[in-house]
XYZ file of N, CA and C in Angstrom:
498
model
N -14.850 -28.037 -6.345
C -15.309 -27.085 -7.017
C -14.105 -25.506 -6.833
N -14.044 -24.993 -7.729
C -13.110 -24.051 -8.017
C -13.658 -22.659 -7.304
N -12.343 -22.604 -6.755
C -13.084 -20.988 -6.332
C -13.454 -19.958 -7.318
N -13.054 -19.723 -8.557
C -14.028 -19.254 -9.282
C -15.475 -19.512 -9.204
N -15.882 -20.862 -9.502
C -16.698 -21.459 -9.702
C -17.820 -20.795 -8.411
N -17.135 -21.029 -7.388
C -17.852 -21.097 -5.992
C -18.135 -19.208 -5.740
N -16.760 -18.699 -6.404
C -17.082 -17.528 -6.328
C -18.656 -16.723 -7.091
N -18.728 -17.394 -8.408
C -19.760 -16.784 -9.218
C -21.150 -17.597 -8.506
N -21.428 -18.931 -7.763
C -21.790 -19.302 -7.071
C -22.651 -18.545 -5.927
N -21.785 -17.616 -5.178
C -22.051 -16.970 -4.632
C -23.037 -15.816 -4.924
N -22.581 -15.285 -6.190
C -23.574 -13.602 -6.970
C -24.819 -14.370 -7.017
N -25.153 -15.935 -7.187
C -26.614 -16.139 -7.549
C -27.253 -16.311 -6.516
N -26.835 -16.582 -4.948
C -27.452 -16.687 -4.062
C -27.977 -15.781 -3.314
N -29.378 -16.793 -2.763
C -30.418 -15.677 -2.712
C -29.665 -15.088 -1.317
N -30.337 -13.502 -0.994
C -30.193 -12.705 -0.249
C -30.506 -13.375 1.725
N -31.222 -14.719 1.186
C -31.893 -15.304 2.622
C -30.827 -16.259 2.884
N -29.922 -16.734 1.648
C -29.073 -17.812 2.392
C -27.624 -17.142 2.291
N -27.496 -16.101 2.009
C -26.221 -15.412 2.201
C -25.147 -15.676 3.950
N -26.219 -14.968 4.838
C -25.905 -15.525 6.241
C -25.367 -16.774 6.957
N -26.551 -17.390 6.429
C -26.359 -18.989 6.652
C -24.835 -19.672 5.954
N -24.751 -19.160 4.453
C -23.726 -19.508 4.125
C -22.480 -18.830 4.693
N -21.997 -17.397 5.151
C -21.792 -16.525 5.621
C -21.079 -17.819 7.459
N -22.411 -18.126 8.168
C -22.074 -18.516 9.244
C -21.293 -19.495 9.266
N -21.587 -20.695 8.049
C -20.826 -21.545 7.664
C -19.130 -21.344 7.480
N -18.495 -20.422 6.833
C -17.077 -20.066 6.721
C -16.456 -19.627 7.959
N -17.666 -18.985 8.804
C -16.589 -17.689 10.146
C -16.928 -18.526 11.024
N -17.912 -19.303 11.219
C -18.468 -19.839 12.224
C -19.108 -18.862 13.449
N -20.127 -18.037 13.032
C -20.073 -17.014 13.873
C -21.089 -16.180 12.858
N -22.559 -15.530 13.454
C -23.470 -15.107 12.569
C -22.953 -13.523 12.123
N -23.092 -12.999 10.984
C -22.883 -11.645 10.801
C -23.825 -10.839 11.828
N -23.162 -9.650 11.413
C -24.304 -8.732 12.130
C -25.313 -8.150 11.475
N -27.072 -7.889 12.241
C -27.749 -7.636 11.127
C -27.903 -6.614 10.282
N -27.003 -5.310 10.586
C -27.302 -4.502 10.190
C -25.965 -4.325 8.562
N -25.328 -5.421 8.366
C -24.516 -5.852 7.217
C -25.584 -5.893 6.100
N -24.842 -4.845 5.056
C -25.903 -5.294 3.715
C -25.082 -6.450 3.060
N -25.936 -6.544 1.992
C -25.916 -7.315 1.183
C -24.386 -7.524 0.715
N -24.030 -6.343 -0.256
C -22.728 -6.322 -0.430
C -21.379 -6.662 0.183
N -21.571 -5.979 1.425
C -20.850 -6.409 2.122
C -20.863 -8.301 2.650
N -21.811 -8.779 2.751
C -22.019 -9.842 3.177
C -21.228 -10.776 2.212
N -21.779 -10.452 0.556
C -20.776 -10.733 -0.204
C -19.449 -10.854 -0.590
N -18.933 -9.768 0.011
C -17.234 -9.729 -0.317
C -16.709 -10.470 0.986
N -17.165 -10.284 1.904
C -16.816 -11.163 3.383
C -16.628 -12.602 2.875
N -18.149 -13.016 2.200
C -17.727 -14.448 2.101
C -16.675 -14.996 0.697
N -16.456 -13.996 -0.154
C -16.083 -14.083 -1.115
C -14.404 -14.343 -1.042
N -13.937 -13.254 0.000
C -12.967 -13.436 1.128
C -12.257 -14.592 1.495
N -13.281 -14.896 2.373
C -12.983 -16.443 3.258
C -12.861 -17.512 2.289
N -13.593 -17.794 1.273
C -13.590 -18.434 -0.069
C -11.859 -18.758 -0.751
N -11.637 -17.168 -0.459
C -10.152 -17.170 -1.275
C -8.908 -17.129 -0.014
N -9.482 -17.345 0.995
C -9.049 -16.987 2.678
C -8.575 -18.959 2.327
N -9.798 -19.618 2.497
C -9.607 -21.000 2.617
C -8.608 -21.824 1.798
N -9.242 -21.676 -0.279
C -8.542 -21.869 -1.321
C -6.736 -21.756 -1.059
N -6.617 -20.189 -0.944
C -5.074 -19.815 -0.824
C -4.342 -19.805 0.265
N -5.302 -19.229 1.470
C -4.138 -18.961 2.638
C -4.615 -18.034 2.737
N -4.110 -17.788 4.335
C -4.751 -15.770 4.641
C -3.219 -15.127 4.871
N -3.388 -13.884 5.355
C -2.558 -13.259 5.759
C -1.309 -14.072 6.234
N -0.084 -13.319 5.815
C 1.116 -13.191 6.269
C 1.037 -13.385 7.659
N 2.086 -13.660 8.338
C 2.420 -13.401 9.976
C 2.249 -11.729 10.228
N 3.057 -11.177 9.369
C 3.551 -9.787 10.016
C 2.699 -9.175 9.471
N 1.817 -9.209 8.167
C 0.070 -8.369 8.290
C -0.822 -8.688 9.908
N -0.835 -9.908 9.946
C -1.806 -10.349 10.913
C -1.703 -9.646 12.149
N 0.041 -9.591 12.872
C 0.527 -9.192 13.813
C 0.036 -7.420 13.206
N 0.377 -6.835 12.547
C -0.513 -4.945 12.080
C -1.385 -5.352 12.260
N -2.047 -5.864 11.744
C -3.377 -5.163 11.836
C -4.190 -5.872 13.663
N -3.633 -6.034 14.176
C -3.813 -6.498 15.696
C -3.259 -5.633 16.554
N -2.206 -4.856 16.191
C -1.637 -3.832 16.682
C -2.398 -2.544 16.336
N -2.875 -2.567 15.273
C -4.070 -1.489 15.030
C -5.438 -1.735 15.835
N -5.846 -2.663 16.152
C -7.258 -2.901 16.600
C -6.964 -2.597 17.967
N -6.009 -3.205 18.484
C -5.491 -2.632 20.142
C -5.282 -1.277 20.423
N -4.722 -0.673 19.456
C -4.880 0.786 19.526
C -5.771 1.409 19.258
N -6.991 1.097 18.119
C -8.286 2.067 18.359
C -9.087 1.636 19.718
N -8.681 0.392 20.586
C -9.229 0.093 21.493
C -8.918 0.586 22.635
N -7.996 1.069 22.758
C -7.162 1.607 24.129
C -7.381 3.191 23.855
N -7.006 3.405 22.477
C -6.775 5.375 21.977
C -7.955 5.497 21.959
N -9.047 5.216 20.826
C -9.956 5.156 19.600
C -9.487 6.245 18.627
N -7.900 5.871 18.457
C -7.264 6.439 17.197
C -6.203 5.342 16.843
N -5.707 5.311 15.714
C -4.509 4.796 15.501
C -3.774 5.746 14.454
N -2.072 5.223 14.755
C -1.185 6.153 13.796
C -1.062 5.411 12.963
N -1.101 5.326 12.056
C -0.590 4.228 10.712
C 0.518 5.471 9.669
N 1.436 4.342 9.164
C 2.944 5.247 9.153
C 2.557 4.830 7.266
N 2.714 6.383 6.715
C 2.916 6.691 5.673
C 3.329 5.793 4.741
N 4.809 5.166 4.613
C 5.494 3.916 4.063
C 6.148 3.253 5.159
N 5.909 1.511 4.699
C 6.674 0.860 5.550
C 8.195 1.274 5.650
N 8.246 0.385 6.923
C 10.082 0.731 7.084
C 11.168 -0.440 6.116
N 12.140 0.015 6.195
C 12.685 -0.670 4.853
C 13.203 -1.787 5.500
N 13.516 -2.989 5.396
C 14.416 -3.847 6.146
C 15.657 -3.971 5.602
N 16.433 -3.746 6.846
C 17.659 -4.255 6.517
C 18.650 -4.834 5.711
N 19.082 -4.739 4.633
C 19.850 -5.372 3.787
C 18.917 -5.095 2.318
N 18.067 -4.291 2.409
C 17.393 -3.807 1.235
C 18.216 -3.582 0.160
N 18.235 -3.423 -1.130
C 19.055 -2.456 -1.693
C 18.118 -1.362 -2.560
N 18.467 -0.424 -2.695
C 17.513 1.099 -3.010
C 18.309 0.919 -4.246
N 17.580 1.373 -5.485
C 18.673 1.546 -6.763
C 18.125 2.314 -7.078
N 18.965 3.403 -8.260
C 18.009 4.725 -8.854
C 19.329 4.842 -9.973
N 18.716 5.320 -11.012
C 19.907 5.956 -12.479
C 19.082 6.976 -12.160
N 20.719 8.204 -12.278
C 20.358 9.482 -12.380
C 21.524 10.232 -13.441
N 21.044 10.175 -14.472
C 22.187 11.111 -15.330
C 22.997 10.048 -15.981
N 22.608 8.913 -16.786
C 23.342 7.890 -17.030
C 23.848 6.943 -16.059
N 23.742 7.409 -14.794
C 24.712 6.184 -13.730
C 23.719 5.749 -12.883
N 24.465 4.540 -12.568
C 23.168 4.272 -11.792
C 24.367 3.835 -10.265
N 22.949 4.179 -8.544
C 23.572 4.323 -7.784
C 22.833 3.800 -6.819
N 23.346 2.827 -5.869
C 22.706 1.440 -5.392
C 23.302 2.223 -3.837
N 22.428 2.255 -2.746
C 22.032 1.967 -1.593
C 21.582 1.182 -0.785
N 22.643 0.333 0.613
C 22.287 -0.464 1.347
C 21.622 -0.231 2.464
N 19.886 -0.775 2.958
C 19.891 -0.353 3.917
C 20.242 -0.868 4.772
N 20.778 -0.450 6.118
C 21.016 -1.144 7.391
C 20.228 -0.844 8.914
N 20.591 -1.374 9.762
C 19.810 -1.149 10.986
C 19.486 0.100 11.225
N 20.880 0.896 11.476
C 20.686 2.299 11.527
C 21.132 3.584 10.574
N 20.399 2.992 9.295
C 20.963 3.959 8.239
C 20.829 3.339 6.925
N 21.966 3.823 6.549
C 22.195 2.998 4.785
C 23.975 3.715 4.726
N 24.245 2.472 4.022
C 25.310 2.764 3.416
C 25.497 3.090 1.776
N 26.844 3.687 1.436
C 26.517 4.248 0.089
C 28.266 4.396 -0.186
N 28.539 3.524 -0.999
C 30.364 4.281 -2.054
C 30.910 3.747 0.019
N 30.332 2.908 0.507
C 31.368 2.596 1.775
C 31.107 3.535 2.598
N 30.500 4.727 2.699
C 29.958 5.414 3.566
C 29.017 5.147 4.422
N 28.724 5.580 5.899
C 27.304 5.374 6.445
C 26.514 6.682 6.544
N 25.701 6.302 6.281
C 24.608 7.683 6.322
C 23.505 7.565 7.296
N 23.009 8.560 7.875
C 21.575 8.656 8.297
C 20.397 8.662 8.317
N 20.476 9.289 7.123
C 19.434 10.049 5.757
C 19.865 9.738 4.594
N 18.558 9.216 3.981
C 18.759 8.791 2.771
C 18.720 10.094 1.917
N 18.047 11.136 1.999
C 17.750 12.721 1.569
C 19.505 12.956 1.863
N 20.319 13.116 2.394
C 21.630 13.187 2.177
C 22.783 12.879 0.859
N 21.967 11.354 1.244
C 22.461 10.548 0.027
C 22.426 11.331 -1.613
N 20.970 11.786 -1.541
C 20.939 11.887 -2.961
C 20.632 13.590 -2.777
N 21.147 14.200 -2.373
C 21.427 15.796 -2.213
C 23.068 15.288 -2.847
N 24.075 14.570 -2.067
C 25.294 14.701 -2.221
C 25.397 13.993 -4.480
N 24.567 13.440 -4.736
C 24.350 12.571 -5.859
C 24.168 13.762 -6.761
N 22.999 14.547 -6.525
C 22.243 15.343 -7.188
C 23.157 16.598 -7.230
N 23.107 17.058 -5.930
C 23.960 18.517 -5.610
C 22.955 19.637 -5.626
N 21.789 19.008 -5.300
C 21.015 19.469 -4.884
C 19.508 19.334 -3.830
N 19.301 20.327 -2.890
C 18.627 19.335 -1.891
C 16.972 18.890 -2.667
N 17.376 17.348 -1.741
C 16.597 16.509 -2.282
C 15.934 15.523 -1.316
N 14.886 15.316 -1.146
C 13.770 14.042 -0.612
C 14.688 12.510 -0.778
N 14.970 12.043 0.096
C 15.641 10.731 -0.354
C 14.576 10.013 -0.580
N 13.560 9.646 0.131
C 12.297 8.626 -0.326
C 12.288 9.474 -1.475
N 12.109 10.430 -2.199
C 11.049 10.605 -3.037
C 12.593 10.755 -4.798
N 13.404 10.529 -3.907
C 14.370 10.145 -5.146
C 14.350 8.674 -5.499
N 14.498 8.030 -4.696
C 14.701 6.135 -4.653
C 13.215 5.650 -4.484
N 12.078 6.520 -5.212
C 10.512 6.044 -5.580
C 10.411 5.438 -4.254
N 10.458 5.779 -2.498
C 9.405 5.432 -2.024
C 8.151 6.201 -1.290
N 8.106 7.252 -2.136
C 6.659 7.718 -1.769
C 6.606 8.957 -2.723
N 5.611 8.765 -3.233
C 4.881 9.540 -4.452
C 5.542 10.948 -4.649
N 5.642 11.739 -5.556
C 5.921 13.099 -5.921
C 4.563 13.819 -6.023
N 4.123 14.348 -4.949
C 2.511 14.881 -5.063
C 2.735 15.957 -5.628
N 3.708 16.952 -5.737
C 3.141 17.969 -7.014
C 3.589 17.419 -8.412
N 3.935 16.550 -8.650
C 3.687 16.211 -10.463
C 2.295 15.846 -10.258
N 1.730 15.289 -9.682
C 0.580 14.257 -9.624
C -0.518 15.892 -9.657
N -0.123 16.894 -8.431
C -0.971 17.935 -8.936
C -0.682 18.677 -10.244
N -0.043 18.531 -10.484
C 0.882 19.523 -12.015
C 0.187 18.642 -12.900
N 0.263 17.421 -13.258
C -0.682 16.465 -14.560
C -2.118 16.257 -14.018
N -2.737 16.870 -12.916
C -4.005 17.059 -12.762
C -4.177 18.685 -13.250
N -3.618 19.479 -13.050
C -4.041 20.563 -13.533
C -4.046 20.558 -14.781
N -2.458 20.047 -15.321
C -2.590 19.793 -16.992
C -3.662 19.372 -17.878
N -4.569 18.160 -17.063
C -5.814 17.567 -17.617
C -6.945 18.400 -17.275
N -6.653 19.073 -15.917
C -8.138 20.205 -15.938
C -7.809 21.474 -17.279
N -6.904 22.059 -17.288
C -6.412 23.149 -18.007
C -6.598 22.705 -19.797
N -6.197 21.264 -20.096
C -6.722 20.508 -21.291
C -7.858 20.765 -21.905
N -9.058 19.882 -20.825
C -10.381 19.831 -20.547
C -11.141 20.874 -20.826
N -10.489 21.963 -20.203
C -11.200 23.647 -20.606
C -10.862 23.728 -21.949
N -9.623 23.728 -22.107
C -9.463 24.433 -23.521
C -10.183 23.607 -25.166
N -10.556 22.305 -24.721
C -11.471 21.575 -25.223
C -12.758 21.890 -25.346
N -13.259 22.259 -24.106
C -14.965 22.403 -23.806
C -14.865 23.708 -24.861
N -13.486 24.814 -24.572
C -14.379 26.131 -25.328
C -14.110 26.092 -26.388
N -13.225 25.504 -27.330
C -12.992 25.354 -28.764
C -14.683 24.358 -29.245
N -14.760 23.741 -28.638
C -16.254 23.040 -28.912
C -17.867 24.192 -29.323
N -17.218 25.275 -28.100
C -18.429 26.179 -27.814
C -18.325 26.693 -28.971
N -17.222 27.604 -29.811
C -16.889 28.657 -30.181
C -16.884 27.616 -32.267
N -16.917 26.342 -32.252
C -16.577 25.661 -33.567
C -18.181 25.456 -33.631
């Protein structure tokens, strides 16, 4: 039976049958406090996992590490962005030129020189203080997001005002 067909069949399963279906897929009973929605999502995920394979080893390792931290300290430190693997090439076009940076074990290489900071490279390229991760698109530009949200709110307010007078 195709995965999509099985997933559609799950949505038609009676609430009474869902825990036993989950028991067959997970080899353990679901906690009684789990909602029907959560059980459906868990069963659908498990069917997908069985059909297409589970998580790769690195995400599995990271999840085990997070669980261990939570058990030991009650908190977890999650990094905002994943570390760059050595050998990764970062490419940015700036004012009609293309700039390529190679990620190394201990920093970055650009135009044959070694740098410990991506921001130093971005500053050298642009001539102004810049965030290297932002310049190379490795982190979102929060101020641009705030500006666009403010513009949308202002546009909505202007539209609302014109409707009231018209």
